[in-house]
Every structure is written in structure tokens, then in C-alpha cells.
GROMACS .gro file of C-alpha atoms in nm:
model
  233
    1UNK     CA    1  -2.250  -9.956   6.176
    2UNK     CA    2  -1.953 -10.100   6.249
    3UNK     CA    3  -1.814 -10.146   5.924
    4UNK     CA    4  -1.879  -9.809   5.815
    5UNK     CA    5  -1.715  -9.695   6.153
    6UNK     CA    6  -1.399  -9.884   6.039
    7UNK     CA    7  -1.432  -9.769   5.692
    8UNK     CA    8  -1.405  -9.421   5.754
    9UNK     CA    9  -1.156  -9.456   6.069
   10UNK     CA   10  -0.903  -9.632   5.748
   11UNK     CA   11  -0.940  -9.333   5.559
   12UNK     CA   12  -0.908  -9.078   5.775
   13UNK     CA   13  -0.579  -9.281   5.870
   14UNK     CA   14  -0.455  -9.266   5.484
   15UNK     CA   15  -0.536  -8.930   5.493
   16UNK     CA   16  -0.323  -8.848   5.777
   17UNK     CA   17  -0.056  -9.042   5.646
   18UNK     CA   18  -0.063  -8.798   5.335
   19UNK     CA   19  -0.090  -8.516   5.574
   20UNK     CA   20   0.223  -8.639   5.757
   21UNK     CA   21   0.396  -8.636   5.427
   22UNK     CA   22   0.374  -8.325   5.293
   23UNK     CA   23   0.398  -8.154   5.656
   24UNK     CA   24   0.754  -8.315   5.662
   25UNK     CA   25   0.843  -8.229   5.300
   26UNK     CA   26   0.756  -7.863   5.404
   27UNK     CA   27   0.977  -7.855   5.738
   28UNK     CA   28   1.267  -7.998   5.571
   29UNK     CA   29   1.218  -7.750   5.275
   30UNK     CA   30   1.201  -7.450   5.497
   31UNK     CA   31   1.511  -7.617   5.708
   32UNK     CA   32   1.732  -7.656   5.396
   33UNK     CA   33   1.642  -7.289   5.300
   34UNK     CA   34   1.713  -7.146   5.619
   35UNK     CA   35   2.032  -7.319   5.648
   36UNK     CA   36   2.149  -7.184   5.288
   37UNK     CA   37   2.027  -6.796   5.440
   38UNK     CA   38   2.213  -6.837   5.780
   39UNK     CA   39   2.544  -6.976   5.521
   40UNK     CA   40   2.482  -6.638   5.302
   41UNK     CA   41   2.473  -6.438   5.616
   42UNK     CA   42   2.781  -6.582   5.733
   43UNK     CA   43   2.960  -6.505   5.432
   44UNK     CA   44   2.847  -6.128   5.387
   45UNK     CA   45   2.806  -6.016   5.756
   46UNK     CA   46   2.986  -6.238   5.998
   47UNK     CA   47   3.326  -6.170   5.945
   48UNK     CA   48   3.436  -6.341   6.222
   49UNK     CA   49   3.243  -6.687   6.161
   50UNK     CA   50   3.534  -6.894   6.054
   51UNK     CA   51   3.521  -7.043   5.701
   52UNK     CA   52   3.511  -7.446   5.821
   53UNK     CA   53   3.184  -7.335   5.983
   54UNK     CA   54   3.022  -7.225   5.719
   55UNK     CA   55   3.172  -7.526   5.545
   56UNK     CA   56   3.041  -7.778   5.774
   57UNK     CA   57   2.685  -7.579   5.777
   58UNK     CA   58   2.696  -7.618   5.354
   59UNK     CA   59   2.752  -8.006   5.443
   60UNK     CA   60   2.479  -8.008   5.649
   61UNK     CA   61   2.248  -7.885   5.405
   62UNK     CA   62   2.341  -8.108   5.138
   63UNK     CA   63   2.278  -8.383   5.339
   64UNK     CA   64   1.939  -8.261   5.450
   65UNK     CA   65   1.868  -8.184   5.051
   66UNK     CA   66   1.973  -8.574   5.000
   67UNK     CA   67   1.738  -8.722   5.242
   68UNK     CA   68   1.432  -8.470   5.110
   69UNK     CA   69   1.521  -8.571   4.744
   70UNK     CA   70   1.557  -8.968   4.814
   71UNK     CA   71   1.244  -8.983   5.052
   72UNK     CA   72   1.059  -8.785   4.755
   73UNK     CA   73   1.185  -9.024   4.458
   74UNK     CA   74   1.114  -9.336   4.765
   75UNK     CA   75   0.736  -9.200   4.720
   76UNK     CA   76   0.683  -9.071   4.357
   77UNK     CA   77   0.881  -9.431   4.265
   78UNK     CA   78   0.756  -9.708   4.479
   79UNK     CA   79   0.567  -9.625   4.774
   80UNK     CA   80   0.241  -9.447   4.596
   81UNK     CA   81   0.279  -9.636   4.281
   82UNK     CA   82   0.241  -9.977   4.491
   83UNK     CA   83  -0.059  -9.820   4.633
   84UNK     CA   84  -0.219  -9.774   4.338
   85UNK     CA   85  -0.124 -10.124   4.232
   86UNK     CA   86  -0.295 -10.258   4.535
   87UNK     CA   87  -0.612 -10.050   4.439
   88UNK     CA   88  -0.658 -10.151   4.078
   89UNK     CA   89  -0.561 -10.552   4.137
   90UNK     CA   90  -0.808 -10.549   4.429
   91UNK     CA   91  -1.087 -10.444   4.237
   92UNK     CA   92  -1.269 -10.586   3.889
   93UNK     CA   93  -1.260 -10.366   3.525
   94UNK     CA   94  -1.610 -10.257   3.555
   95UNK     CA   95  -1.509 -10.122   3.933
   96UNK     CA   96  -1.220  -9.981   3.795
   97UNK     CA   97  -1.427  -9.755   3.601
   98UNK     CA   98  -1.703  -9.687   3.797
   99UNK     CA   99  -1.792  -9.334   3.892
  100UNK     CA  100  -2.092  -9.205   4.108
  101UNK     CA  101  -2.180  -8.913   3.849
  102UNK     CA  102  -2.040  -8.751   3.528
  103UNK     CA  103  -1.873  -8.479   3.686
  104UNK     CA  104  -1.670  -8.730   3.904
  105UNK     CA  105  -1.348  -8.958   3.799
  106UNK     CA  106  -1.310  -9.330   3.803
  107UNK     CA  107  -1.014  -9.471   3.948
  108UNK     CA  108  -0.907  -9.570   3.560
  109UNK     CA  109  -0.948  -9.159   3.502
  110UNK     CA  110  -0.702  -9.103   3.801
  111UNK     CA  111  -0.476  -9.357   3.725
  112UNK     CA  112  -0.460  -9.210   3.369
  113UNK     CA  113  -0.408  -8.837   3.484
  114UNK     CA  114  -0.105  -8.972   3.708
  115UNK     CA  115   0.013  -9.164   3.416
  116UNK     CA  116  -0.004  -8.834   3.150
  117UNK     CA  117   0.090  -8.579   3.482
  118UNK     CA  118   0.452  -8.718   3.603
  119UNK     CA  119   0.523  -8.791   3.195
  120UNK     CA  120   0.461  -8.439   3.164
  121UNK     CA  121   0.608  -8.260   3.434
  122UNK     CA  122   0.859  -8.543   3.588
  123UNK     CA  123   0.983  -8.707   3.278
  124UNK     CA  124   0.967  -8.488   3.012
  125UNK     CA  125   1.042  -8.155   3.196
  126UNK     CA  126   1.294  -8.304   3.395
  127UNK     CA  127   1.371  -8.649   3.210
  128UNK     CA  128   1.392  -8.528   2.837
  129UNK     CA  129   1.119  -8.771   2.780
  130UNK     CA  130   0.955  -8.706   2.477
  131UNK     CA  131   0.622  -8.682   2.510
  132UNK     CA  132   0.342  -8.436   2.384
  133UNK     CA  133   0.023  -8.425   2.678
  134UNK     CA  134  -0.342  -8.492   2.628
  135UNK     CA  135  -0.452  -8.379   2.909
  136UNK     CA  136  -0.794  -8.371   2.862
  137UNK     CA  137  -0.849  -8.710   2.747
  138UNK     CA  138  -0.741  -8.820   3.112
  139UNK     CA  139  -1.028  -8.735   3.243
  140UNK     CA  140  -1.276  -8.809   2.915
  141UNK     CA  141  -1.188  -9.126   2.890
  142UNK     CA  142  -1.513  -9.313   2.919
  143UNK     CA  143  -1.398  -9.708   2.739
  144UNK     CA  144  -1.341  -9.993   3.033
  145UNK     CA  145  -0.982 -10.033   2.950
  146UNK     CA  146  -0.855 -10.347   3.085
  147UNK     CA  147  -0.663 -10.355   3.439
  148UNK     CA  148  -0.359 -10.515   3.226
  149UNK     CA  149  -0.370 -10.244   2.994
  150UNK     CA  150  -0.418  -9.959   3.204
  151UNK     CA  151  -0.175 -10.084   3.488
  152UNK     CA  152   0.099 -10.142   3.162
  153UNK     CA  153   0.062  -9.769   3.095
  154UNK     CA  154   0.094  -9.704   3.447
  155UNK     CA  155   0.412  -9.919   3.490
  156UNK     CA  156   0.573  -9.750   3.199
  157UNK     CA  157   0.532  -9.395   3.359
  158UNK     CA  158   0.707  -9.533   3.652
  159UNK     CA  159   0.995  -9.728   3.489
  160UNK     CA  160   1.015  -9.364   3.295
  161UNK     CA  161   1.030  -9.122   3.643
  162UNK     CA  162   1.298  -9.435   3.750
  163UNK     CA  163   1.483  -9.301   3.442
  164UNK     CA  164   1.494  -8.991   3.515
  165UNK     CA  165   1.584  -8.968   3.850
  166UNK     CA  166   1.903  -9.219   3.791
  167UNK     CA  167   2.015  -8.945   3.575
  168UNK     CA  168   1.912  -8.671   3.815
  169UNK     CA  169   2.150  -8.459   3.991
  170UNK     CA  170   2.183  -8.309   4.337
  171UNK     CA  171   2.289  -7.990   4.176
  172UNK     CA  172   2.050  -7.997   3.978
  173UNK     CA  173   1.757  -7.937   4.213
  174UNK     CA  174   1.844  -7.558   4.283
  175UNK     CA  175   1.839  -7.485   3.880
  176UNK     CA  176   1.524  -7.263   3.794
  177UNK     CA  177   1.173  -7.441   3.770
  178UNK     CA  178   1.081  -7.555   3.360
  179UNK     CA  179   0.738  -7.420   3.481
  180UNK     CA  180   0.797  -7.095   3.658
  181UNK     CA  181   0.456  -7.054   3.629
  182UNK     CA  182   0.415  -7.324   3.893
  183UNK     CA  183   0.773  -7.356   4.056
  184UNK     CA  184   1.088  -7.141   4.170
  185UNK     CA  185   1.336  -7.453   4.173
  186UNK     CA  186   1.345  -7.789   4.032
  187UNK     CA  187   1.331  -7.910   4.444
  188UNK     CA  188   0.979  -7.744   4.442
  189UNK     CA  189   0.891  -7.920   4.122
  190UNK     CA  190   0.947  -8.259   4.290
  191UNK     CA  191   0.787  -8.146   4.612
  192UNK     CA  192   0.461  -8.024   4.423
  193UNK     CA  193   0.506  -8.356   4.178
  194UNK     CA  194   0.490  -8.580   4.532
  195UNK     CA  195   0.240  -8.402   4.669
  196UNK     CA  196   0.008  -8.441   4.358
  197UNK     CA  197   0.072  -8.819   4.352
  198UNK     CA  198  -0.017  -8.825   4.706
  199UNK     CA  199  -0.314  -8.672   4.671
  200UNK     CA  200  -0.453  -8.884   4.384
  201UNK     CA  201  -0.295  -9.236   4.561
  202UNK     CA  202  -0.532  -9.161   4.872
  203UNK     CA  203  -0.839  -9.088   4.640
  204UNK     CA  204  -0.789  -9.408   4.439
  205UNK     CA  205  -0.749  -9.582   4.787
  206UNK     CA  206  -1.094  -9.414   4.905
  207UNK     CA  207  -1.288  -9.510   4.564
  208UNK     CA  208  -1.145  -9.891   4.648
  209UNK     CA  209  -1.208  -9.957   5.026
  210UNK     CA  210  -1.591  -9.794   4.925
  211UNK     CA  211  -1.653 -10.067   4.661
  212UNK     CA  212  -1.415 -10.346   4.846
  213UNK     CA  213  -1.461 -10.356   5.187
  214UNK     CA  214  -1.108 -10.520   5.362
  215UNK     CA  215  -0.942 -10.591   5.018
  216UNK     CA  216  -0.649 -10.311   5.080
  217UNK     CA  217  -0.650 -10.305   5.406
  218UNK     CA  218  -0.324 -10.194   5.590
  219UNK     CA  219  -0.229 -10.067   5.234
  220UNK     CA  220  -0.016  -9.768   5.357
  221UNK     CA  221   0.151 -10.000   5.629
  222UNK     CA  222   0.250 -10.261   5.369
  223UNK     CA  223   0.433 -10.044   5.117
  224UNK     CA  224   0.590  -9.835   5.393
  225UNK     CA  225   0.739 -10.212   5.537
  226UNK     CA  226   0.814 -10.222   5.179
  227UNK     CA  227   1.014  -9.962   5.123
  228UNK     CA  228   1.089  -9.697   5.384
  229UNK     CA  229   1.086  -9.864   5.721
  230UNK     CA  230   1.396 -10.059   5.825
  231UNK     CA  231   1.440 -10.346   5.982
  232UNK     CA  232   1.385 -10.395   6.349
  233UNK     CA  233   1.695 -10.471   6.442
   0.00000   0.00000   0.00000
């Protein structure tokens, strides 16, 4: 009883860690908009707002708009992709791509959908990455591809979505959406891209504590230590 106690209580825990991150993604969204409406205001209806304070409020919101943009490409980069590492290494092929029905995905399904998803909408919308999407052979794939192999195509979405956001651009992130459909702004294209890759980390990190109990524990922890927390000092 008590193992299933803990099991669950590490779940919920990664699950309010993804929680966390998109509630703070949100606020400083709706911050950095509501700064750029109180700037417009300024301009068109407060005459008497002097011009270095609507400078300095501009500056502000640029350097909110950084730290949203670098704690997204932190996550989308290294953070979730060192989760799913930790997932796949931890368990064996035949684990990998286990799945408790047919209408469910194995972790080597997710891991494939991530893969094809930020090549898609990341790298190729955003990158220039030329790439043409299967989408549905994500999710049909039914061989036990290797760890090696499947990690390697892994790896090369991330060294791609590395790629593109070195050649990223602040200015860049107000253009309109490539899927308008889907997005306003290329900001909510990353923001929707994160979220995604959250969502699909924490289900790869249930599937792996089910079928190996303590083998990723203090998973979110780790890569947080990794790379987001600083140093004590």
C-alpha cells in the first residue's frame, strides 16, 4: 500500500510541476500584453505621460518577453528532453513499447509524436527545417525500435529546435503565427509548443514509474538542478 501511496503522491507532484509551468507561462503572457496595451494607451491618450516613461515601460516588456522566451527554449531544449531521456534509459525495449490496449500509446509512440511534432511546428515552421510530417505513423508504429535508435531520432529533433532557436529572434516572436489556425503570434506558437512537450514528458514519466518502480525518481528535481536552478550561493 505503501508503494502505490508513493507512486501516485510522485505523479501527482510531476503533474503539478507541469501545472506550475504553464500557469507561469500564462501570467507572464498576459503581463507582457498588458504592458504593450498600457504603452499604446500612453501614446494615443495620455498626452501628458512623458515619452522616457513609456520608454522605460517598452524596456520593461522586452525584458519580461526575454525571460518568457529563454525559460520556454530552457524547457522545449533541455529540461523535458532530459526527462524523457531518463524515462527511456530507465526502462528495457520491450517496456518501451508496451501499451495496456490498442487504443493507448507506448512511450516509443510518444516519444515519436514529440520527435515528428516540434520538427513540424518548431523547426520547420519556425526553423526552415525541411521536413514533410507523417503524422499518423507516430502513433501506428507498432515495430520495437531499439532505445538507441529511437532516442537518436529523438536527439536529432532536439539538436534541430537548438538550431532554430540560435537563429531565432526577439522580434521575431510578435510576427503572425505560420498556423493561424492554431496561433495569433509566433510567442503563442512557442507557448502552445512547451506546453505540448510538457504534457507528453509527464505521460512518458507516468508510463515509466508504473513499470519501474524508483528508477526516475526525483526526475523533475534533477533536470531542474540541471538546468534552471542556480547555485546556492
Amino acid at each position: 500500500m505503501g508503494s502505490v501511496f508513493s507512486f501516485f503522491s510522485e505523479t501527482l507532484t510531476e503533474c503539478r510541476a507541469v501545472g506550475r509551468f504553464v500557469a507561469v507561462t500564462m501570467s507572464l503572457m498576459l503581463g507582457i500584453l498588458f504592458r504593450l496595451m498600457s504603452g499604446q494607451a500612453g501614446r494615443k491618450d495620455r498626452a501628458d505621460v512623458p515619452e522616457r516613461g513609456i520608454l522605460q515601460q517598452n524596456v520593461q516588456c522586452m525584458d519580461t518577453l526575454q525571460l518568457a522566451y529563454d525559460a520556454l527554449r530552457l524547457r522545449i531544449t533541455n529540461v523535458f528532453p532530459d526527462q524523457v531521456r531518463a524515462a527511456v534509459n530507465a526502462l528495457t525495449d520491450e517496456q518501451i513499447w508496451w501499451r495496456p490496449n490498442e487504443s493507448s500509446n507506448s512511450i516509443g509512440n510518444i516519444v515519436l509524436h514529440l520527435s515528428g511534432s516540434l520538427d513540424h511546428y518548431l523547426n520547420h515552421n519556425l526553423g526552415g527545417l525541411d521536413f514533410t510530417r507523417d503524422r499518423p505513423a507516430e502513433f501506428n508504429e507498432r515495430r520495437t525500435i531499439p532505445k538507441a535508435e529511437l532516442l537518436a531520432r529523438f536527439d536529432e529533433m532536439v539538436a534541430n529546435a537548438q538550431r532554430t532557436f540560435d537563429n531565432l529572434t526577439i522580434e521575431r516572436l510578435g510576427e503572425p503565427s505560420p498556423e493561424p489556425r492554431m496561433a495569433t503570434i509566433v510567442f503563442e506558437d512557442i507557448v502552445n509548443i512547451g506546453v505540448h512537450v510538457a504534457n507528453h514528458a509527464g505521460q512518458i514519466l507516468w508510463i515509466a514509474k508504473m513499470l519501474e518502480a524508483g528508477a526516475i525518481d526525483e526526475v523533475w528535481m534533477r533536470t531542474h538542478k540541471d538546468h534552471v536552478w542556480k547555485p546556492k550561493a
